[in-house]
XYZ file of C-alpha atoms in Angstrom:
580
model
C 63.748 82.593 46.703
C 60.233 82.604 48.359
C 59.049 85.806 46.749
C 60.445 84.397 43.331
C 58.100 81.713 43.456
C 55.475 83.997 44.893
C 55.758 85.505 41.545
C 55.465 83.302 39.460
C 52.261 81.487 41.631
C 50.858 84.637 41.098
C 49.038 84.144 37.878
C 51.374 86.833 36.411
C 52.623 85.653 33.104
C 56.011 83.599 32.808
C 58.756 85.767 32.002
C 59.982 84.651 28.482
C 63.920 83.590 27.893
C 65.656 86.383 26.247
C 66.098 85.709 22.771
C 70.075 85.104 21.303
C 71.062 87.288 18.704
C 72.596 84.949 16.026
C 75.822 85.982 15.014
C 75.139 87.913 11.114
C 77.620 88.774 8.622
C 78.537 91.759 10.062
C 79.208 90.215 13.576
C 81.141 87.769 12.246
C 84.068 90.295 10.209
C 86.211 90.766 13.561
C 87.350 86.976 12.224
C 89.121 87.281 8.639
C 88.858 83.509 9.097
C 85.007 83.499 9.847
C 84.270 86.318 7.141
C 86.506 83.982 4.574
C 84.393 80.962 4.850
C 81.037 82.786 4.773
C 81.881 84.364 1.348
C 83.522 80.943 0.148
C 79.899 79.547 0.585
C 79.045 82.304 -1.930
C 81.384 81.972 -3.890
C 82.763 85.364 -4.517
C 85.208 86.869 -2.616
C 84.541 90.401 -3.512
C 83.765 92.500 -0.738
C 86.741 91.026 1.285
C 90.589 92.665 1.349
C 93.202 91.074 -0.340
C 94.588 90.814 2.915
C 92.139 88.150 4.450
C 92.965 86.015 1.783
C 96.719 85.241 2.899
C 95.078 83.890 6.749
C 93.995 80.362 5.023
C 97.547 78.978 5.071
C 98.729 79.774 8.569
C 95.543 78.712 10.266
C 95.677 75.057 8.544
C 99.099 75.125 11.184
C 96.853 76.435 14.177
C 97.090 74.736 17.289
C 93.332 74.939 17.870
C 91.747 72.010 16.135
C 88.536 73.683 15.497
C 90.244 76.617 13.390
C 92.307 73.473 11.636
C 88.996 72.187 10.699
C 87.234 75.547 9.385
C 90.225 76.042 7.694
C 90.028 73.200 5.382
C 86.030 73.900 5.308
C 87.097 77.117 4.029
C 89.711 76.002 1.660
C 87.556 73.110 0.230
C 84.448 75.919 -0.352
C 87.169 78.065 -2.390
C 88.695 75.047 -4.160
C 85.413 73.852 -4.852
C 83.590 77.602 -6.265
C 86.858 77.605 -8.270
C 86.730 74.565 -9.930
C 83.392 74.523 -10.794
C 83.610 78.468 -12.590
C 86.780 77.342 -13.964
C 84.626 74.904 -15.695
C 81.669 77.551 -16.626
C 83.965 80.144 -17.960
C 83.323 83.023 -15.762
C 85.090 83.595 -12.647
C 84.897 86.199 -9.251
C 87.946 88.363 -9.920
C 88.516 88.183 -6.316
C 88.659 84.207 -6.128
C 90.554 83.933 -9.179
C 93.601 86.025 -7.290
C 92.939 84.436 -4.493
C 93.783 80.634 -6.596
C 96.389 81.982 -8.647
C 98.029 83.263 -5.169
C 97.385 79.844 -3.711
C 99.109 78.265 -7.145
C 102.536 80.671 -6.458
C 102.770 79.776 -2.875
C 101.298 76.256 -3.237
C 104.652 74.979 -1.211
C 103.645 76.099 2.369
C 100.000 75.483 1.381
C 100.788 71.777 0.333
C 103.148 71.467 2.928
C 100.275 72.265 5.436
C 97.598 70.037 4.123
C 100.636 66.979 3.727
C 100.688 67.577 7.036
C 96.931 67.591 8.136
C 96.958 64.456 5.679
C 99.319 62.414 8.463
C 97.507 63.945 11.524
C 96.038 61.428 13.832
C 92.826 63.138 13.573
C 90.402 61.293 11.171
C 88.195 64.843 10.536
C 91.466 66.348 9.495
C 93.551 63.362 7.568
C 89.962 63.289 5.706
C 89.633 66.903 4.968
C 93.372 67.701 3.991
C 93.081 64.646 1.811
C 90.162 66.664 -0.020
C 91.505 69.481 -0.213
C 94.820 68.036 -2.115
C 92.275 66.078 -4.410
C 90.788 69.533 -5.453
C 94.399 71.424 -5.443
C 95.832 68.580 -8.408
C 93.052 70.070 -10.292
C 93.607 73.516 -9.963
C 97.339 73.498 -10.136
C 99.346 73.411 -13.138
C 100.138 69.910 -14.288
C 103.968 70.824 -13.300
C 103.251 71.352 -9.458
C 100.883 68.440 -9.261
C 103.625 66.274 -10.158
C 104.993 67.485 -6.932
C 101.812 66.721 -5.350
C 101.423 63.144 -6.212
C 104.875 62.134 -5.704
C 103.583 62.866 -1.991
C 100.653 61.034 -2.544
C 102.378 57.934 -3.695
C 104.689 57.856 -1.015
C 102.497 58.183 1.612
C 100.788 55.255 0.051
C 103.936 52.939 -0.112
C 106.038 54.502 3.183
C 104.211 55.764 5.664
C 102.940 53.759 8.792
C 99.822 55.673 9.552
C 96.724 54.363 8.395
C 94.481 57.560 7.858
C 97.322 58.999 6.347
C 97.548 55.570 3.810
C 93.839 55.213 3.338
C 92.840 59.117 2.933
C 95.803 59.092 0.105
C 94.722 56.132 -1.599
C 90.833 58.019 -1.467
C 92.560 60.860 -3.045
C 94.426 59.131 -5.743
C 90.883 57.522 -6.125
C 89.259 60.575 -6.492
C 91.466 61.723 -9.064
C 90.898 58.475 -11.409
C 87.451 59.105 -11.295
C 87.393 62.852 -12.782
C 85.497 63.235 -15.609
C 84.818 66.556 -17.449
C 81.428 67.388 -16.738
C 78.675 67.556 -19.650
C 77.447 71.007 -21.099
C 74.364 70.251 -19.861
C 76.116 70.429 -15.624
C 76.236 74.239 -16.321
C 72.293 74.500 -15.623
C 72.467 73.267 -12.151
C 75.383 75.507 -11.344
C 75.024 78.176 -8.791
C 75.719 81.820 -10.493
C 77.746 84.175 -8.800
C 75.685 87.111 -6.633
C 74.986 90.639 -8.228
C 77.350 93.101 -7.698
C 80.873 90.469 -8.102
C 83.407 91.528 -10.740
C 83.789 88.513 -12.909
C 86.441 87.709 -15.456
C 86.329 85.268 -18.349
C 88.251 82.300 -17.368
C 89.110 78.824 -19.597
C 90.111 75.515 -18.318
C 92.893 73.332 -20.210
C 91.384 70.387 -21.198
C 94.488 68.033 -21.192
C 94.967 69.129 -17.625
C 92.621 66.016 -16.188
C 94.756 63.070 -19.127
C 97.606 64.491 -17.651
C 96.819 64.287 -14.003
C 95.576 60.839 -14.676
C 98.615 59.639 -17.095
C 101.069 60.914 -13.948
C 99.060 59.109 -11.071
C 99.403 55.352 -13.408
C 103.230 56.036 -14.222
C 103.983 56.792 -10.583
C 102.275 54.031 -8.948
C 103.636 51.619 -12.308
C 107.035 52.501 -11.345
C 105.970 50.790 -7.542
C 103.409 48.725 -8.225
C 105.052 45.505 -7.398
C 106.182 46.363 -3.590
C 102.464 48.544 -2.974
C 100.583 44.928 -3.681
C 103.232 43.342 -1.828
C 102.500 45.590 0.868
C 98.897 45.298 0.997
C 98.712 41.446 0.076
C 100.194 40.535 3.438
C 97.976 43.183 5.263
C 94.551 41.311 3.343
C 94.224 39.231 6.410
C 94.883 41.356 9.388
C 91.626 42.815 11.082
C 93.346 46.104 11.909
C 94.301 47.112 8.721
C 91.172 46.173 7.041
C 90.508 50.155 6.198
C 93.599 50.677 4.092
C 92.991 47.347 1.997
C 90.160 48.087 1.392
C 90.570 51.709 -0.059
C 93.618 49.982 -2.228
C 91.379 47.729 -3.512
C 88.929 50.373 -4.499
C 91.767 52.431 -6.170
C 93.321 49.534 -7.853
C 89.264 48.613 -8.996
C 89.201 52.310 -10.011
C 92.224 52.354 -12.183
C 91.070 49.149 -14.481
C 87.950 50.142 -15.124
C 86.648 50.964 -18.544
C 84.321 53.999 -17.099
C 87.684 56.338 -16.203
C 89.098 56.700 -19.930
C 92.561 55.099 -19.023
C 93.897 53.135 -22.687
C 94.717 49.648 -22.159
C 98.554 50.378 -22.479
C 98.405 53.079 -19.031
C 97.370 50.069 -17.142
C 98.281 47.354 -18.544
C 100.529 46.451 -15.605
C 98.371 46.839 -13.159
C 97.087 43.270 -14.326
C 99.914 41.804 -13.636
C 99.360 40.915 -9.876
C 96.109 39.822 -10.006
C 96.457 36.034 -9.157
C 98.951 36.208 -6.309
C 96.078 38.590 -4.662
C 94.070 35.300 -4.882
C 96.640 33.447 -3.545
C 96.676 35.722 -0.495
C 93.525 35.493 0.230
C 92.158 32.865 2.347
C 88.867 31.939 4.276
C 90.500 34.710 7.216
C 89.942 37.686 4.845
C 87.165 39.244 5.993
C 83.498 39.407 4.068
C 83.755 42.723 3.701
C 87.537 42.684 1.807
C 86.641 39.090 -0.165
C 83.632 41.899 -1.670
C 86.308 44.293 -2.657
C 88.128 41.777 -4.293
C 85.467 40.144 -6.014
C 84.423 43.533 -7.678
C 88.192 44.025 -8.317
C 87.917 40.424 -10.651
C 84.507 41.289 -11.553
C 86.052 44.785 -13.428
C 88.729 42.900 -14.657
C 85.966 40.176 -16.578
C 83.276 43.127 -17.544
C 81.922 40.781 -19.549
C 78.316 42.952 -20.286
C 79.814 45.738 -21.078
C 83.186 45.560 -22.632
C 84.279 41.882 -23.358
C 80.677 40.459 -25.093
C 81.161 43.090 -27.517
C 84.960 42.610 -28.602
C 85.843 40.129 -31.205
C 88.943 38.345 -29.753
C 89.497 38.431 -25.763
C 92.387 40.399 -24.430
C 94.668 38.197 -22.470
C 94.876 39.507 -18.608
C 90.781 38.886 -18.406
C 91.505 35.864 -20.538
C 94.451 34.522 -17.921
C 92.686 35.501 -14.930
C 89.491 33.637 -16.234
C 91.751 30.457 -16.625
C 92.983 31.016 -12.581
C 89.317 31.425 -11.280
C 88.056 28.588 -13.051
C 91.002 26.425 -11.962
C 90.519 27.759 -8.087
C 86.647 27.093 -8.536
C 87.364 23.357 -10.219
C 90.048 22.459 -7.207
C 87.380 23.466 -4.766
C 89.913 26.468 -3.181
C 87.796 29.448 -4.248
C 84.110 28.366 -3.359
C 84.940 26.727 0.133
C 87.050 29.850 0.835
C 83.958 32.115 0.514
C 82.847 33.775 4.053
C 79.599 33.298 3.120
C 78.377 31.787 6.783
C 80.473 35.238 7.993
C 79.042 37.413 5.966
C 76.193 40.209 6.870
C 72.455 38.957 7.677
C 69.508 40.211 7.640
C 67.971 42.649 10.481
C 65.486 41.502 12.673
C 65.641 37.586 12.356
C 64.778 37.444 9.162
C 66.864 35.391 6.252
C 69.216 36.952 3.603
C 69.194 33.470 2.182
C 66.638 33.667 -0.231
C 63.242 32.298 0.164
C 62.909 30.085 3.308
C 67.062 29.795 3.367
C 69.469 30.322 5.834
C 70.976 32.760 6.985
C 74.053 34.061 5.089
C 75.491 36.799 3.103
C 73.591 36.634 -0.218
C 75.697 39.918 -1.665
C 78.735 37.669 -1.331
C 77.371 34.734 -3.016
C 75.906 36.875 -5.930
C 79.126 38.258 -6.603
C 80.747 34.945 -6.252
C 78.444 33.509 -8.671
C 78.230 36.326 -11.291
C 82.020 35.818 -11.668
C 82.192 32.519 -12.194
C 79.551 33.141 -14.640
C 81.964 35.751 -16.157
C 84.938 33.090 -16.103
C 83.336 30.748 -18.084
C 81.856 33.126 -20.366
C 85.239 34.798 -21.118
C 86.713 31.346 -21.629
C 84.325 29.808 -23.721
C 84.680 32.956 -25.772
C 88.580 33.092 -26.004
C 88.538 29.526 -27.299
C 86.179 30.438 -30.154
C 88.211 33.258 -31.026
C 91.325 30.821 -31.325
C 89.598 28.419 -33.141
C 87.964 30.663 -35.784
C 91.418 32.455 -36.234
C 92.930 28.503 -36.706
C 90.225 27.540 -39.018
C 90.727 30.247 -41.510
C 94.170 30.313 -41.071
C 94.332 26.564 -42.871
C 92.775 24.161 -45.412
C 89.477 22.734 -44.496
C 91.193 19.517 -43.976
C 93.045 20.299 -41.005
C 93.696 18.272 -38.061
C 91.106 17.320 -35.416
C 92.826 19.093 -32.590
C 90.469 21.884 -32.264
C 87.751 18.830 -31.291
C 90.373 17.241 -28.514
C 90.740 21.137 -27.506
C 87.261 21.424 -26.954
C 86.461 18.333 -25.133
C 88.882 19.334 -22.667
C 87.465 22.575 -22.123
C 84.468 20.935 -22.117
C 85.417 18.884 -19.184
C 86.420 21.775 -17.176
C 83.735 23.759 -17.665
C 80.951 20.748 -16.928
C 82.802 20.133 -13.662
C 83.244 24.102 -12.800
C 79.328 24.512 -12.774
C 79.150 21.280 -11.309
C 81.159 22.588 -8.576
C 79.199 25.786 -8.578
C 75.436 24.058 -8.117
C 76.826 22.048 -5.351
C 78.097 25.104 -3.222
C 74.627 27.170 -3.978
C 72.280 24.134 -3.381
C 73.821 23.253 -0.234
C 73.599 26.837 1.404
C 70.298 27.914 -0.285
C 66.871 25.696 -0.533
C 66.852 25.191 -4.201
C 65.453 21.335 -5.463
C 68.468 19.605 -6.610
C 67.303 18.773 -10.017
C 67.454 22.484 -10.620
C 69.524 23.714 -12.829
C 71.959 26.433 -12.612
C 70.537 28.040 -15.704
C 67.204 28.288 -13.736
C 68.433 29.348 -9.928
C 70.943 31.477 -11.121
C 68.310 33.742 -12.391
C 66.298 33.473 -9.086
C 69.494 34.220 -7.628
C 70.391 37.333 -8.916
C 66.956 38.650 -9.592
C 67.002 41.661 -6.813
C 69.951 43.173 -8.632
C 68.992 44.082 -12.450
C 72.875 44.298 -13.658
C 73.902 41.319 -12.073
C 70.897 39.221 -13.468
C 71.271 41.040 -16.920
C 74.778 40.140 -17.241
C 74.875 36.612 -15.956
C 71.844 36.055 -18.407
C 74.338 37.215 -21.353
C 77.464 34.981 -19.751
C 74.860 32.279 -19.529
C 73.529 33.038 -23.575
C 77.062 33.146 -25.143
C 77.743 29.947 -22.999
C 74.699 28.190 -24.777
C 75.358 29.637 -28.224
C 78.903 28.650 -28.062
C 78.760 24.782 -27.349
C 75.339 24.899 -28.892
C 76.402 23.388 -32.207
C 78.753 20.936 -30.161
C 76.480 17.356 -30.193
C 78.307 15.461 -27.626
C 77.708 17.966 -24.700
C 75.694 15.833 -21.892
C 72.103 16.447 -21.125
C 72.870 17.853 -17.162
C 74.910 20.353 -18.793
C 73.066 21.371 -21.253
C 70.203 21.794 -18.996
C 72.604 24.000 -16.730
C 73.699 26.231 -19.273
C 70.308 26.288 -21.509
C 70.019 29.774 -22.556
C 66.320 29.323 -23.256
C 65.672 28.132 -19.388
C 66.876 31.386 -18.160
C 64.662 33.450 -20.254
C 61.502 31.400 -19.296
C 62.346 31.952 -15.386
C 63.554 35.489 -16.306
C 60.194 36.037 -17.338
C 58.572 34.377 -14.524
C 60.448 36.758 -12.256
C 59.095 39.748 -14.084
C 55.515 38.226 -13.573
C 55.138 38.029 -17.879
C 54.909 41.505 -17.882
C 56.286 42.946 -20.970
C 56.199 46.718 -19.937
C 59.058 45.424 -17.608
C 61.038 44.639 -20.322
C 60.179 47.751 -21.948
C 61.667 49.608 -18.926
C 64.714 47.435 -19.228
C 65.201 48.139 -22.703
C 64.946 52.284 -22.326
C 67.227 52.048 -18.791
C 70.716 52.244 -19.690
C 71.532 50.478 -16.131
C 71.699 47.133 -17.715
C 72.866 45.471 -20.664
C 69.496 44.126 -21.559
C 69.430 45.788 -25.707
C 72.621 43.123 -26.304
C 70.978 40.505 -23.981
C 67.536 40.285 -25.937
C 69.256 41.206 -29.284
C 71.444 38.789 -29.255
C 68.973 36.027 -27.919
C 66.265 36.675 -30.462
C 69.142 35.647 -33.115
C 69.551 32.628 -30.632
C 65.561 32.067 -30.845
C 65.433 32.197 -34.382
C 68.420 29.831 -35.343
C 67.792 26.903 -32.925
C 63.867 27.619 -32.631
C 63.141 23.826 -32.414
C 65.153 23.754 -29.196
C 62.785 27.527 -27.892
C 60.128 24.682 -28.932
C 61.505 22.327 -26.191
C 62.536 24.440 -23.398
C 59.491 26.051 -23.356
C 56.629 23.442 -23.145
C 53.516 24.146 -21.795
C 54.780 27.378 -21.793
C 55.155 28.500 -24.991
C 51.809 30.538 -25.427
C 52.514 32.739 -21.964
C 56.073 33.383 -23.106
C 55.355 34.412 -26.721
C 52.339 36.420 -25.428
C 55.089 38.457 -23.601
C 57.180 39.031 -27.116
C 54.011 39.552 -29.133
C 52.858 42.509 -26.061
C 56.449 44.175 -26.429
C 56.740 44.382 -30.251
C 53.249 45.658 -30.360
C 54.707 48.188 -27.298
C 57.793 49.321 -29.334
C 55.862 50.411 -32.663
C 53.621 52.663 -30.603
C 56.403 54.087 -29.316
C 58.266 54.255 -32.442
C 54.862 55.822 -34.958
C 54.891 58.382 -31.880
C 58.536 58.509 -32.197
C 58.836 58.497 -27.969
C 61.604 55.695 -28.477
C 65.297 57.104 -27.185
C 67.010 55.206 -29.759
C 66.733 53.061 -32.871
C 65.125 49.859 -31.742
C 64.329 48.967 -35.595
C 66.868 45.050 -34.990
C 64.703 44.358 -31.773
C 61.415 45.138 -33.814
C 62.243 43.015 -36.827
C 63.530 39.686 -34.573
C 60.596 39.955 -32.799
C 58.551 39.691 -35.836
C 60.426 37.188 -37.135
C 60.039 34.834 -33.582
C 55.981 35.873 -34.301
C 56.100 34.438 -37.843
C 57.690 31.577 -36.691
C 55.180 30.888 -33.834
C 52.414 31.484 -35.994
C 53.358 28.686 -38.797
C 54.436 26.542 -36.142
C 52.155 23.235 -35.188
C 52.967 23.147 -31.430
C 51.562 26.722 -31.330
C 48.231 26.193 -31.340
């Protein structure tokens, strides 16, 4: 030991660590396993025996976890290469036996990953659970029947939470296919020189079908699954499962996935006994799921705004929330004092508020918004169909209808402004048309669309003349646009960028308030004050923005309504007294 450190005293350089060789491709072929998922990464099988492609199945069964796991990194990389040149057309000859052999034994493989699925290993329950997402795809339609009858029972019989939540995340997944664009085939990798590729074509009823079978299976159970998960929306311990329910059951109403109104109309059909289950011991982060649950239901931007007449499941669960909200259940029930705060000391509030979560409360708020929206809107639709369904001398029940409504609605946002102002600092004579925009004005869609809920509550009871002043002033249409614009600093280049994003529903928004500008301009006149030069500025700057854009024909679309209402609102400014 002496004459080692004699050595290295001696001014003698340090001898250097030996370098490790890293394990190449060719290192690596004594393991059909190892070689497998190498070539998966590629993507072509090629080079390999036919042989090494029958080892996937047995070592998902392996008693050594780690070959579990790169076994189901393996059979994900192959799924995935599949599935994506299924898509492109062209496949490796190689990988395309090598699925077809996987879709004629796809009992022992399926029996494998069910089992993986209801390990009590999270890594595997997660990765078996992907893999079976990607092998409904790429079986036939027959044998993925098979595959999410297992799925679906899981989901309603089996007692182990990964294996409930990572099937509910793969019936998820599933909803959410959508056949990719032509223009995905650029960023695809292509397959290395040298591989044997065959023309390949995918069926393109295969994804309807998959989709059609996962809505008639969990139809057929629907009632004892909510059942199931409505008494679990309180329990800490199962607060992973709900919540992956409630982002399948979120997934299967929404417009985005392509399902018709008849595949799920039943899955509207529980919808207010969740509410009832769900009580001020739900935690923040499952009151979130089921606000965006509601908030899908009453996608009032995107979907509802536009129809003519209002379907009734948004309709009748608009009528519950606004009857929760009035009673003073749903607001008081919020976990908003529970909810997440801000890092390092600082308030989620707002400005100079306390400390709360301020995600919760804009969700809370935008779908109250949305309530009252979708019910002012339904009762419009019934009156119009009334009035031109009789003489002009009808009976003065659509009035008594409306003052009723009227009632509720004034003591909803009456509700509403209480419950903000007395966890936020806002003055109390402002209105809810004003801080609701302040509000929601760090998240574009939610502002956007509680600006339109707001607009088509103005424009509906706008022609009404007994509604009271302090609501009026809370649902003034005109308000919101002047603070709207105060939050964008009276830049109109914002509202340029809001216009060309299709994030937001801001084309309907301003469309549709221009119209509002130009029929009831005296009231524009009113709400805007001392403020009228600032805010038409801001109009004037956009429409002179657009026709740049459209004489250099840069515009994405044609913005010809937008240019002519804002030159109509100009015209009007211009032979208007109070303008100058």
């Amino acid at each position: 030991m002496t004459e080692s450190r004699l050595d290295v005293s001696g001014g003698g350089p340090a001898a250097k660590r030996p370098r490790l060789a890293s394990p190449g491709p060719t290192a690596r072929l004594d393991d059909p396993l190892a070689a497998l998922h190498e070539r998966a990464q590629l993507g072509c099988l090629c080079p390999l025996p036919a042989a090494q492609l029958t080892a996937l199945t047995a070592q998902l069964s392996a008693a050594d976890s780690r070959r579990q796991v790169l076994a189901l990194s393996t059979l994900q990389l192959l799924q995935e290469a599949a599935l994506q040149q299924l898509r492109l057309g062209s496949m490796c000859r190689q990988l395309q036996r090598a699925v077809c052999a996987q879709r004629q034994a796809d009992g022992p493989l399926l029996e494998a990953l069910l089992a993986l699925l209801a390990s009590g290993t999270a890594l595997l329950s997660c990765g078996a659970g992907r893999c079976l997402t990607l092998a409904a795809l790429l079986l036939p339609p027959g044998r993925a029947q098979r595959l999410l009858e297992a799925l679906v029972a899981a989901v309603l019989e089996s007692e182990r939470q990964l294996e409930v939540c990572h099937a509910l995340n793969a019936l998820q997944r599933l909803i959410e296919q959508h056949d990719p664009p032509e223009s995905a085939a650029g960023g695809a990798r292509p397959l290395p020189a040298g591989c044997a590729a065959i023309s390949v074509g995918p069926d393109p009823e295969t994804l309807s079908e998959i989709k059609c079978a996962i809505t008639a299976l969990l139809e057929n159970r629907w009632v004892p699954v909510t059942q199931r998960f409505c008494r679990l929306l309180t329990r800490p311990a199962h607060e992973t499962e709900v919540l992956a329910f409630l982002r399948l059951w979120t997934t299967i109403i929404s417009v985005k996935n392509n399902l018709s109104i008849v595949e799920t109309k039943s899955f509207y059909g529980r919808l207010e006994g969740l509410m009832s289950s769900l009580g001020g011991d739900a935690s923040p982060h499952v009151w979130r799921a089921v606000l965006d649950l509601y908030a899908e239901v009453l996608c009032y931007g995107s979907t509802i705004a536009l129809q003519d007449c209002v379907a009734e499941e948004p309709a009748g669960l608009a009528h519950a929330l606004l009857r929760q909200t009035r009673a003073g259940r749903l607001l008081e029930a919020v976990p908003y004092e529970r909810g997440v705060r801000a890092f390092a000391g600082s308030s989620s509030g707002g400005a100079g508020g306390s400390g709360g979560d301020r995600p919760l409360m804009q969700k809370t708020v935008l779908l109250v918004l949305k309530a009252l929206a979708v019910t002012v809107k339904e009762t419009r639709c019934e009156s119009s169909s009334e009035a031109s369904a009789r003489s002009a001398g009808g009976s003065g029940s659509e009035e008594q209808d409306m003052v009723i409504i009227e009632r509720t609605l004034r003591e909803v946002v009456r509700r509403l402004d209480g419950w903000v102002k007395a966890r936020l600092p806002f003055h109390p004579e402002t209105p809810m048309s004003e801080w609701a925009v302040v509000l929601l004005c760090d998240q574009d869609d939610y502002l956007v669309e509680a600006m339109v809920c707001l607009l088509d509550l103005c424009a509906g009871l706008a022609e009404r003349a007994r509604v009271q002043p302090d609501f009026e002033r809370a649902i003034d249409a005109h308000r919101s646009f002047v603070q709207f614009l105060g939050t964008v600093r009276r830049d109109h280049d914002l509202l340029l960028d809001f216009l060309i994003s299709n994030e937001t529903c801001f084309l309907l928004y301003l469309l549709r308030y221009l119209k509002f500008v130009r029929k009831h301009w005296a009231r524009f006149l009113r709400a805007c004050g001392a403020k009228l030069q600032e805010v038409m500025g801001v109009l004037i700057g956009l429409r002179i923005s657009l026709q740049q854009l459209v004489a250099r024909d840069l515009f994405p679309y044609n913005v010809t309504p937008i240019l002519k209402l804002l030159e109509r609102c100009e015209q009007l400014y211009e032979h208007n007294p109070a303008a100058g």
